[in-house]
């Protein structure tokens, strides 16, 4: 990814804080830069770069990471989140030789009215910039409205207003006593154009109403957007006040051939693709759920092996020294130690010879961009989970065994006699650290619906990225491991069943109907999770539902991490799950979930979950749900009454669930893994 791929005007650089300072120096009553706030998790999964965030009075789009550099430049140092395994995967997916994981530009305040962190924030652009007056329906650009944001502690009051609004009937709306001009709020015009390659553009209302011709009466005619049937799709009508031309928006919704071709615009980068896209566009509303899908990767940070530690330290030194790496060997060791220490690299335990060896390792050739692309083609997301599974197979050295580097705290738990025998191992994960990184996003299709993910991924920067945004959460959890021999035997039986054949056929129909046109080269069966995944996934959901009743956390605050894959070259088989809850503040969570790992309480929890899974208020319809004929749903005996979970809990959007794989239900072909629970 290079700058010459995009057409961009550096003179239009986004610098909200610099603009505020300029206005202040000129003695102008300043409009403040801060317009809202959000949690780090929402800025990663819901409102990341390229998305549209709905504020009380208008909408904004977080800018690409290039524009964040001006925010970080206001500080002496840039914090970094340490997660070497995740960093390696992010480096591969971004196609770069090196990359850092950085948190959002934020600093906590001692009080609501203190000034700490006022120079930090996520830079954003007003988007879309076509707005409609709520008083007279005038449709125009930002320049036709007045922006006000002067209250230092109420960014929610930031607003665009139409000054001198005449109202819908044409009469001046003025207070006779004050003589002030009427001011009416303006709201975003909600229609956009989007293409499958992730480009996004504003709707060309002026060209649309005149059928792509110039207005015969005025060079810059006044437009109006009237809408009397809100909530019924593209129901607005665009009208030209000069020539009285009218055109409804539902024409654009019903016939994509009437829309212009894609111009290749990336508004979050303030740039256009060098080669015009030209794909067919589609109409989309500002709040559409398929406008922005984040592409993220996450890990539970586990202790590193000695080789991983050496590689990680070499990467840190190479990044810290940058272009000075070649000359660093000639520097005085004391100066080198001070410099690297200021970058957070601890060398207190290293001798001079070990420091020289570290510099040699850092100077080794890095993996080329071409090699990164080759690795990505062969990469399986399961590879990110394998080190976690392998480490969780090791028994803790004692109660509350803590690894200082990763922050992971594990305790062994004995099995209660009443715990189902096919659950062979239990660990209490008293403390864990989860790191999540954003690598890009898609539009129209979610990332797992596009077979050619590297080409469909919308970039976060105009140039090859040196870092990406990440979040760091701390929490707790319970790890359960199933008997591998029992799972393998059960899985072989399921693969021969009529139920599995029905699920496999439904997956193929689902793939061909709903996947991106660019995913035709992908084999549908490669996207179908194996039976053991369905088993572990369904078990995780019923346990989450049961645990929410007693652990003190809502079901939406609990999440799953599933380890379920058969043996393959380079990785052992797995069948287990981690139910966890995390929080983004430094203290993490309070221990309510991990308390359920006590032997008696865990047996009661699991047995209660399985007992409830035997029955559903939608039975017998739910218990017998099997995709047939033309149906393509990716679940069986599972619904929101019995096994489905919130989107914050489930890693697969409630796909690949079936209670018949947990327990023998009526008409379930005897495929239940667990025995009957009384």
XYZ file of C-alpha atoms in Angstrom:
678
model
C 0.000 0.000 0.000
C 1.618 3.252 -1.128
C 0.760 6.950 -1.295
C 0.692 6.865 -5.102
C -2.322 4.549 -4.956
C -4.457 7.465 -3.749
C -5.247 10.950 -5.010
C -4.997 13.135 -1.905
C -4.467 16.837 -1.236
C -2.067 17.271 1.735
C -3.135 20.909 2.018
C -6.518 19.688 3.272
C -4.989 17.760 6.172
C -7.311 17.060 9.074
C -6.101 18.817 12.231
C -9.051 19.583 14.566
C -6.921 20.731 17.510
C -4.719 22.907 15.302
C -7.798 24.582 13.817
C -9.161 25.355 17.283
C -5.829 26.842 18.337
C -5.751 29.002 15.205
C -9.206 30.395 15.907
C -8.232 31.061 19.506
C -5.106 32.966 18.439
C -7.252 35.120 16.156
C -9.503 36.042 19.078
C -12.522 34.312 17.562
C -15.036 32.729 19.916
C -13.881 29.213 19.458
C -15.776 26.204 18.338
C -14.294 23.376 20.364
C -12.844 20.290 18.741
C -14.443 17.687 20.974
C -17.872 16.610 19.701
C -18.490 13.347 21.559
C -17.031 10.314 23.277
C -17.149 6.523 23.053
C -15.684 3.484 24.768
C -12.525 1.930 23.251
C -14.389 -1.276 22.419
C -17.058 0.600 20.458
C -14.359 2.532 18.585
C -12.925 -0.822 17.517
C -16.007 -2.899 16.768
C -18.718 -0.346 15.926
C -17.274 3.084 15.141
C -13.747 2.561 13.844
C -12.055 4.469 10.990
C -14.384 4.634 7.994
C -17.600 4.062 9.954
C -20.279 6.660 10.622
C -20.961 7.630 14.231
C -24.342 9.124 15.041
C -23.960 12.079 17.446
C -26.942 13.916 18.959
C -27.139 16.489 16.161
C -25.002 15.257 13.259
C -22.789 12.371 12.165
C -19.009 12.047 11.978
C -16.573 9.586 10.426
C -13.379 8.667 12.341
C -10.451 9.421 10.058
C -7.779 7.058 8.783
C -4.730 6.421 10.932
C -2.559 8.876 8.951
C -4.456 11.741 10.550
C -3.981 10.301 14.037
C -0.262 11.041 13.795
C -0.891 14.741 14.432
C -2.599 13.819 17.686
C 0.264 11.585 18.852
C 2.793 14.260 17.834
C 1.505 16.393 20.711
C 3.055 13.943 23.171
C 6.718 13.031 23.710
C 6.101 9.305 23.473
C 3.535 6.968 22.004
C 2.286 4.079 24.177
C 2.412 0.587 22.738
C 0.443 -2.533 23.582
C 2.676 -5.584 23.884
C 1.255 -8.689 22.192
C 3.978 -10.233 19.961
C 1.877 -13.102 18.569
C -0.901 -10.743 17.556
C 1.558 -8.220 16.175
C 3.002 -10.888 13.864
C -0.446 -11.719 12.472
C -1.340 -8.037 12.047
C 1.949 -7.461 10.244
C 1.095 -10.249 7.823
C -2.473 -9.048 7.211
C -1.425 -5.433 6.650
C 1.380 -6.477 4.296
C 4.081 -4.553 6.124
C 7.511 -5.462 7.416
C 6.892 -4.035 10.870
C 3.970 -2.707 12.828
C 3.064 -1.498 16.315
C -0.141 -1.916 18.298
C -1.239 1.394 19.792
C -4.196 2.264 22.011
C -6.668 5.002 21.165
C -5.348 8.529 21.903
C -6.932 8.950 25.321
C -5.993 9.850 28.878
C -8.222 9.507 31.974
C -9.291 12.665 33.798
C -9.128 13.208 37.539
C -12.537 14.903 37.357
C -15.126 15.793 34.745
C -13.865 19.375 34.592
C -10.105 18.761 34.574
C -7.979 19.318 31.479
C -5.955 16.081 31.311
C -6.156 14.523 27.895
C -7.738 17.511 26.164
C -4.969 17.297 23.565
C -5.877 13.698 22.749
C -8.769 12.231 20.819
C -9.782 10.441 17.635
C -9.770 12.860 14.657
C -13.012 12.740 12.675
C -14.685 14.394 9.714
C -18.260 15.547 9.364
C -19.831 12.978 7.064
C -22.055 13.106 5.141
C -21.674 16.824 4.419
C -25.043 17.246 2.730
C -27.485 18.431 5.402
C -31.193 19.182 5.582
C -32.787 21.996 7.568
C -35.507 20.685 9.874
C -37.422 23.945 9.569
C -37.674 24.529 5.822
C -36.298 21.272 4.291
C -33.467 23.123 2.545
C -30.818 20.656 1.330
C -27.274 21.971 1.138
C -23.607 21.581 2.016
C -21.966 22.392 5.344
C -21.030 25.902 4.203
C -24.723 26.853 4.149
C -25.118 26.137 7.856
C -23.576 27.643 10.976
C -21.631 25.435 13.386
C -21.752 26.059 17.132
C -19.793 24.179 19.793
C -18.794 26.569 22.578
C -19.703 24.840 25.859
C -16.473 23.384 27.333
C -18.179 20.476 29.103
C -21.141 19.752 26.822
C -19.888 18.422 23.478
C -23.347 16.947 22.948
C -24.577 20.509 22.299
C -22.462 20.826 19.148
C -24.856 21.588 16.308
C -25.264 22.873 12.747
C -28.069 25.404 12.292
C -29.788 27.123 9.395
C -29.690 30.812 10.306
C -32.623 32.779 8.916
C -34.773 29.734 8.252
C -38.075 30.926 6.691
C -40.035 27.835 7.722
C -41.946 25.521 5.403
C -44.633 28.100 4.576
C -42.196 30.811 3.699
C -42.902 33.180 6.599
C -40.005 34.437 8.713
C -39.819 32.671 12.066
C -38.596 35.527 14.251
C -39.315 36.571 17.779
C -40.880 39.995 17.589
C -39.436 41.049 20.920
C -35.797 40.234 20.233
C -35.571 40.595 16.499
C -33.247 37.586 16.293
C -33.087 35.546 13.132
C -34.731 32.194 13.252
C -32.287 29.320 13.773
C -33.337 25.755 13.046
C -31.189 22.612 13.482
C -29.824 20.833 10.434
C -29.563 17.049 10.240
C -27.516 14.849 7.880
C -29.083 13.936 4.554
C -29.166 10.191 5.027
C -28.487 8.731 1.561
C -25.084 7.421 0.440
C -23.524 5.484 -2.424
C -21.416 2.410 -1.729
C -19.729 -0.301 -3.779
C -18.551 -3.816 -2.955
C -14.897 -2.748 -2.940
C -15.575 -0.606 0.130
C -15.748 2.818 -1.517
C -18.238 5.287 -0.086
C -19.535 8.538 -1.533
C -22.170 11.138 -0.870
C -25.311 10.999 -2.930
C -25.223 13.586 -5.776
C -28.621 15.166 -5.065
C -28.093 18.131 -7.415
C -27.318 15.884 -10.386
C -29.995 13.369 -9.425
C -32.928 15.786 -9.412
C -31.910 17.202 -12.807
C -31.339 13.738 -14.350
C -27.572 14.383 -14.614
C -28.079 17.679 -16.477
C -27.440 21.271 -15.354
C -30.320 23.255 -13.905
C -31.778 25.447 -16.707
C -32.690 28.286 -14.320
C -29.741 28.686 -11.916
C -26.048 27.823 -11.707
C -26.340 26.861 -8.034
C -29.989 26.155 -7.386
C -31.479 25.757 -3.930
C -32.585 22.184 -3.262
C -35.171 20.812 -0.862
C -35.649 17.339 0.571
C -39.202 16.588 1.619
C -40.055 13.426 3.501
C -43.488 12.818 4.972
C -43.295 9.028 5.387
C -40.262 8.464 7.591
C -39.225 4.873 8.209
C -40.337 3.472 4.843
C -37.012 3.183 2.999
C -36.013 5.765 0.393
C -39.203 7.772 0.759
C -37.824 11.308 0.357
C -38.293 13.522 -2.669
C -35.677 15.974 -3.967
C -36.962 19.262 -5.414
C -35.161 22.122 -7.157
C -36.520 25.501 -6.035
C -35.297 27.187 -9.241
C -36.752 24.986 -11.978
C -39.262 23.052 -9.830
C -37.810 19.704 -10.949
C -38.752 16.838 -8.626
C -37.448 13.297 -8.319
C -38.194 10.667 -5.653
C -35.374 8.757 -3.989
C -37.155 5.432 -4.306
C -36.117 5.394 -7.973
C -32.511 5.038 -6.770
C -33.516 2.269 -4.399
C -35.474 0.269 -6.951
C -33.166 0.486 -9.971
C -29.394 0.511 -9.494
C -28.921 1.200 -13.202
C -30.019 4.782 -12.558
C -27.096 5.366 -10.193
C -23.655 6.612 -11.265
C -20.586 4.387 -11.305
C -18.270 4.340 -8.317
C -15.629 7.099 -8.189
C -13.367 5.132 -5.837
C -13.727 7.481 -2.883
C -12.454 6.736 0.639
C -13.780 9.605 2.798
C -11.950 8.373 5.914
C -8.678 8.862 4.013
C -9.862 12.060 2.302
C -8.706 10.430 -0.928
C -9.765 8.747 -4.159
C -8.288 5.621 -5.697
C -5.800 6.515 -8.427
C -7.682 4.278 -10.857
C -11.395 5.065 -10.797
C -13.297 2.071 -9.470
C -16.176 2.101 -11.957
C -18.139 -0.653 -10.222
C -21.905 -0.438 -9.932
C -22.998 1.480 -6.833
C -25.934 0.865 -4.540
C -28.011 3.167 -2.369
C -27.416 2.893 1.367
C -28.714 4.757 4.390
C -26.404 6.386 6.914
C -27.443 4.014 9.698
C -27.380 0.810 7.651
C -25.978 -2.201 9.494
C -23.912 -3.312 6.488
C -22.179 0.037 6.006
C -19.116 -0.988 8.054
C -17.846 -4.386 9.161
C -14.629 -4.374 11.218
C -11.892 -6.880 10.434
C -10.228 -7.639 13.748
C -7.923 -10.200 15.268
C -7.594 -10.938 18.982
C -5.599 -13.126 21.330
C -5.535 -14.113 24.963
C -1.964 -13.187 25.872
C -0.094 -16.329 26.943
C 3.460 -16.718 28.317
C 6.054 -16.774 25.552
C 8.642 -19.448 24.899
C 12.332 -18.464 24.996
C 12.488 -18.334 21.200
C 9.369 -16.150 21.062
C 10.824 -13.833 23.697
C 14.073 -13.459 21.722
C 12.193 -12.713 18.493
C 9.922 -10.238 20.252
C 12.813 -8.337 21.830
C 14.633 -8.145 18.501
C 11.483 -6.714 16.890
C 11.196 -4.147 19.683
C 14.825 -3.042 19.271
C 14.518 -2.774 15.480
C 11.371 -0.656 15.811
C 12.861 1.563 18.537
C 16.127 2.287 16.695
C 14.655 2.563 13.197
C 17.191 3.969 10.737
C 19.843 4.187 13.497
C 19.989 0.401 13.866
C 23.008 0.039 11.557
C 25.080 2.518 13.616
C 23.877 1.444 17.065
C 26.631 -1.163 17.507
C 29.229 1.632 17.626
C 27.432 3.686 20.278
C 28.450 3.662 23.936
C 26.545 0.907 25.722
C 25.332 3.288 28.433
C 23.771 5.651 25.882
C 22.189 2.729 24.019
C 20.713 1.348 27.229
C 19.230 4.745 28.126
C 17.677 5.163 24.694
C 16.140 1.688 24.595
C 15.040 2.006 28.211
C 13.130 5.173 27.338
C 11.281 3.061 24.735
C 10.189 0.552 27.377
C 12.812 -2.123 26.551
C 14.272 -3.470 29.794
C 17.976 -4.315 29.445
C 18.857 -4.364 33.125
C 19.551 -8.115 33.074
C 21.574 -8.126 29.829
C 25.358 -8.072 29.679
C 27.209 -6.107 26.990
C 27.715 -9.309 24.981
C 24.007 -10.131 25.210
C 23.189 -6.587 24.090
C 25.484 -7.012 21.068
C 23.745 -10.304 20.232
C 20.374 -8.564 20.503
C 21.499 -5.898 18.015
C 22.678 -8.596 15.607
C 19.292 -10.350 15.850
C 17.491 -7.053 15.269
C 19.573 -6.393 12.148
C 18.574 -9.676 10.503
C 16.561 -9.279 7.269
C 12.859 -8.915 7.944
C 10.159 -10.869 6.167
C 9.491 -9.180 2.830
C 6.081 -7.896 1.778
C 5.922 -10.562 -0.927
C 6.607 -13.293 1.623
C 3.932 -11.816 3.898
C 1.415 -12.111 1.056
C 2.369 -15.766 0.518
C 1.949 -16.526 4.210
C -1.436 -14.837 4.258
C -2.717 -17.020 1.417
C -1.912 -20.142 3.428
C -2.854 -18.757 6.834
C -5.691 -20.254 8.878
C -7.215 -18.135 11.681
C -7.057 -21.248 13.859
C -3.275 -20.758 13.933
C -3.823 -17.827 16.291
C -5.592 -20.106 18.790
C -3.151 -23.035 18.737
C -0.548 -21.494 21.125
C -3.328 -20.692 23.601
C -4.602 -24.260 23.505
C -1.114 -25.711 23.920
C -0.351 -23.551 26.945
C -3.687 -24.339 28.584
C -2.736 -28.028 28.440
C -0.012 -27.364 30.997
C -0.912 -27.734 34.656
C -0.361 -24.602 36.782
C 2.564 -24.863 39.215
C 0.235 -24.111 42.116
C -2.886 -22.183 43.171
C -2.955 -18.740 41.615
C 0.121 -19.365 39.438
C 0.996 -16.031 37.839
C 3.079 -15.209 34.778
C 4.348 -11.667 35.231
C 4.974 -10.915 31.558
C 1.525 -11.892 30.284
C -0.474 -11.211 33.471
C -2.105 -14.651 33.188
C -3.127 -16.237 36.506
C -4.268 -19.877 36.470
C -5.456 -22.307 39.124
C -6.183 -26.021 38.846
C -9.689 -27.129 39.795
C -10.619 -30.629 40.921
C -13.531 -32.298 39.200
C -16.663 -32.739 41.234
C -18.135 -36.247 41.117
C -21.344 -34.849 39.613
C -19.623 -32.993 36.759
C -20.270 -34.787 33.429
C -17.459 -37.311 32.949
C -16.742 -36.175 29.403
C -15.522 -32.830 30.794
C -12.069 -33.993 31.833
C -10.234 -30.831 32.851
C -11.080 -27.510 34.490
C -8.916 -24.412 34.981
C -9.821 -21.236 36.778
C -8.441 -18.329 34.753
C -8.314 -15.839 37.587
C -6.734 -13.078 35.513
C -6.226 -12.752 31.775
C -5.306 -10.089 29.254
C -7.020 -9.941 25.890
C -5.672 -7.764 23.073
C -7.778 -6.882 20.019
C -6.413 -5.205 16.884
C -8.116 -3.620 13.874
C -6.627 -4.565 10.487
C -9.202 -2.959 8.192
C -12.876 -3.149 7.343
C -15.305 -4.121 4.624
C -18.584 -2.720 3.381
C -21.674 -4.519 2.069
C -20.282 -7.962 3.044
C -18.800 -9.002 6.370
C -15.199 -10.198 6.168
C -16.126 -13.878 6.467
C -18.532 -13.454 3.547
C -15.762 -12.381 1.162
C -13.469 -15.146 -0.010
C -10.719 -12.818 -1.208
C -10.281 -11.009 2.091
C -6.947 -9.289 1.283
C -8.370 -7.534 -1.784
C -11.722 -6.664 -0.207
C -10.183 -5.201 2.934
C -10.420 -1.394 2.949
C -7.104 0.159 4.074
C -6.799 2.231 7.239
C -4.005 4.435 5.855
C -2.934 6.072 2.610
C 0.614 4.740 2.955
C 1.984 1.455 4.191
C 0.983 1.368 7.872
C 3.544 1.380 10.671
C 0.940 0.801 13.374
C -2.694 0.002 13.943
C -5.134 0.698 16.722
C -5.724 -1.937 19.395
C -7.471 -2.337 22.728
C -6.325 -4.146 25.839
C -8.916 -5.757 28.112
C -8.435 -7.523 31.432
C -10.729 -10.068 32.959
C -11.315 -13.614 34.156
C -12.731 -16.884 32.913
C -13.322 -20.630 33.188
C -11.625 -23.143 30.897
C -13.288 -26.512 30.216
C -11.711 -29.332 28.243
C -13.598 -32.268 26.751
C -12.388 -35.852 26.444
C -10.642 -35.961 23.038
C -11.172 -39.702 22.533
C -14.891 -39.363 23.212
C -15.147 -36.329 20.933
C -13.330 -38.060 18.066
C -15.531 -41.145 18.323
C -18.700 -39.003 18.507
C -17.564 -36.855 15.571
C -17.048 -39.873 13.343
C -20.631 -40.952 14.080
C -22.032 -37.463 13.348
C -20.250 -37.175 9.995
C -22.229 -40.191 8.740
C -25.613 -38.902 9.929
C -28.494 -37.494 7.892
C -28.559 -34.425 10.162
C -24.962 -33.537 9.278
C -25.682 -34.056 5.579
C -28.581 -31.592 5.893
C -26.355 -29.011 7.604
C -23.672 -29.449 4.955
C -26.167 -28.934 2.124
C -27.607 -25.868 3.856
C -24.113 -24.405 4.205
C -23.537 -24.803 0.473
C -26.812 -23.097 -0.375
C -26.047 -20.325 2.110
C -22.614 -19.787 0.623
C -23.704 -19.517 -2.990
C -26.617 -17.199 -2.178
C -25.059 -14.840 0.329
C -21.336 -14.683 -0.223
C -19.698 -11.941 -2.222
C -19.504 -12.361 -5.979
C -15.730 -12.274 -5.589
C -15.754 -15.392 -3.379
C -16.749 -17.839 -6.108
C -13.379 -19.579 -6.047
C -13.838 -20.647 -2.419
C -14.995 -24.188 -1.671
C -18.150 -23.925 0.514
C -17.264 -26.971 2.626
C -14.066 -25.207 3.728
C -16.257 -22.627 5.520
C -18.326 -25.247 7.352
C -17.107 -25.817 10.888
C -16.565 -29.483 11.916
C -19.070 -31.258 14.190
C -16.897 -30.793 17.268
C -17.140 -27.033 16.749
C -20.948 -27.241 16.758
C -20.731 -29.267 19.965
C -18.345 -26.925 21.792
C -20.137 -23.844 20.474
C -23.566 -24.984 21.647
C -22.154 -25.996 25.039
C -20.571 -22.562 25.434
C -23.868 -20.825 24.725
C -25.953 -22.811 27.191
C -23.285 -22.309 29.880
C -23.220 -18.549 29.228
C -26.989 -18.389 29.624
C -26.840 -20.382 32.865
C -23.825 -18.512 34.310
C -25.485 -15.132 33.772
C -28.056 -16.055 36.427
C -25.502 -16.340 39.245
C -22.124 -14.785 38.343
C -23.127 -11.129 38.633
C -22.527 -10.312 34.962
C -25.182 -10.070 32.281
C -25.125 -12.626 29.482
C -24.025 -9.921 27.028
C -20.901 -9.317 29.167
C -19.787 -12.948 28.888
C -18.006 -14.135 25.759
C -16.719 -17.389 24.347
C -13.357 -18.471 23.017
C -13.627 -21.814 21.275
C -10.901 -24.379 20.698
C -12.392 -27.002 18.402
C -10.497 -28.449 15.471
C -9.412 -31.957 14.435
C -5.776 -32.964 14.244
C -3.851 -31.455 11.332
C -0.253 -31.049 10.281
C 1.537 -28.903 12.855
C -1.261 -28.743 15.389
C -2.853 -31.172 17.854
C -6.620 -31.740 18.014
C -8.629 -29.629 20.429
C -12.029 -29.668 22.068
C -12.486 -27.063 24.758
C -13.831 -23.638 25.559
C -13.058 -20.559 27.595
C -15.950 -18.539 28.969
C -14.618 -15.130 29.952
C -15.591 -11.584 30.786
C -13.291 -8.606 30.265
C -13.243 -4.874 30.910
C -11.147 -2.165 29.297
C -10.109 -0.396 32.513
C -6.871 -1.310 34.276
C -8.525 -3.134 37.183
C -10.328 -5.701 35.050
C -13.260 -7.580 36.546
C -14.332 -8.518 40.060
C -14.141 -12.325 40.196
C -17.804 -13.271 40.045
C -17.337 -15.552 37.046
C -14.220 -17.370 38.214
C -15.956 -18.214 41.489
C -18.222 -20.506 39.499
C -15.213 -22.724 38.742
C -15.302 -24.133 42.287
C -16.007 -27.896 41.892
C -19.503 -28.047 43.390
C -20.665 -24.802 41.820
C -19.287 -25.756 38.407
C -21.042 -29.137 38.480
C -24.276 -27.386 39.366
C -23.694 -24.813 36.609
C -22.975 -27.325 33.820
C -25.717 -29.759 34.829
C -28.191 -26.902 35.078
C -27.208 -25.659 31.618
C -27.605 -29.101 30.070
C -30.906 -29.677 31.870
C -32.328 -26.429 30.484
C -30.978 -27.269 27.024
C -33.176 -30.373 26.939
C -36.239 -28.176 26.732
C -37.155 -25.090 24.780
C -40.374 -23.107 24.910
C -40.440 -23.402 21.107
C -40.308 -27.212 21.165
C -41.173 -29.363 19.304
C -40.588 -26.914 16.446
C -37.120 -25.965 17.672
C -36.063 -29.519 18.563
C -36.906 -30.736 15.059
C -35.545 -27.786 13.077
C -33.482 -29.174 10.202
C -32.741 -27.295 6.959
C -34.553 -28.973 4.078
C -35.231 -28.386 0.402
C -34.426 -24.756 -0.321
C -33.594 -23.623 3.236
C -30.107 -22.281 4.021
C -29.993 -21.375 7.722
C -26.798 -22.378 9.557
C -28.242 -23.704 12.799
C -30.436 -26.595 13.836
C -32.227 -27.066 17.147
C -31.321 -23.628 18.483
C -33.257 -20.397 18.889
C -33.291 -17.305 21.068
C -35.356 -19.155 23.656
C -32.772 -21.870 24.283
C -29.267 -21.537 22.820
C -28.654 -18.313 20.929
C -26.654 -15.514 22.563
C -26.103 -11.797 22.056
C -23.715 -10.647 19.339
C -21.209 -9.514 21.994
C -20.989 -13.075 23.323
C -20.879 -15.152 20.142
C -17.893 -15.252 17.797
C -19.953 -16.703 14.928
C -23.139 -14.611 14.908
C -25.207 -17.552 16.251
C -24.221 -19.845 13.395
C -23.238 -23.502 13.890
C -25.506 -24.308 16.856
C -27.600 -27.433 17.442
C -28.819 -28.797 20.799
C -29.108 -32.281 19.240
C -25.315 -32.487 19.305
C -25.344 -31.858 23.056
C -28.179 -34.155 24.129
C -30.522 -36.726 22.669
C -33.649 -34.828 21.714
C -36.726 -36.283 20.001
C -35.947 -37.035 16.353
C -32.287 -36.245 16.975
C -30.881 -39.517 15.592
C -29.225 -40.236 18.966
C -26.359 -37.803 18.330
C -26.175 -36.279 21.816
C -22.633 -36.132 23.231
C -23.691 -35.906 26.873
C -25.876 -38.329 28.777
C -29.369 -37.433 29.924
C -29.357 -34.917 32.803
C -31.951 -35.392 35.538
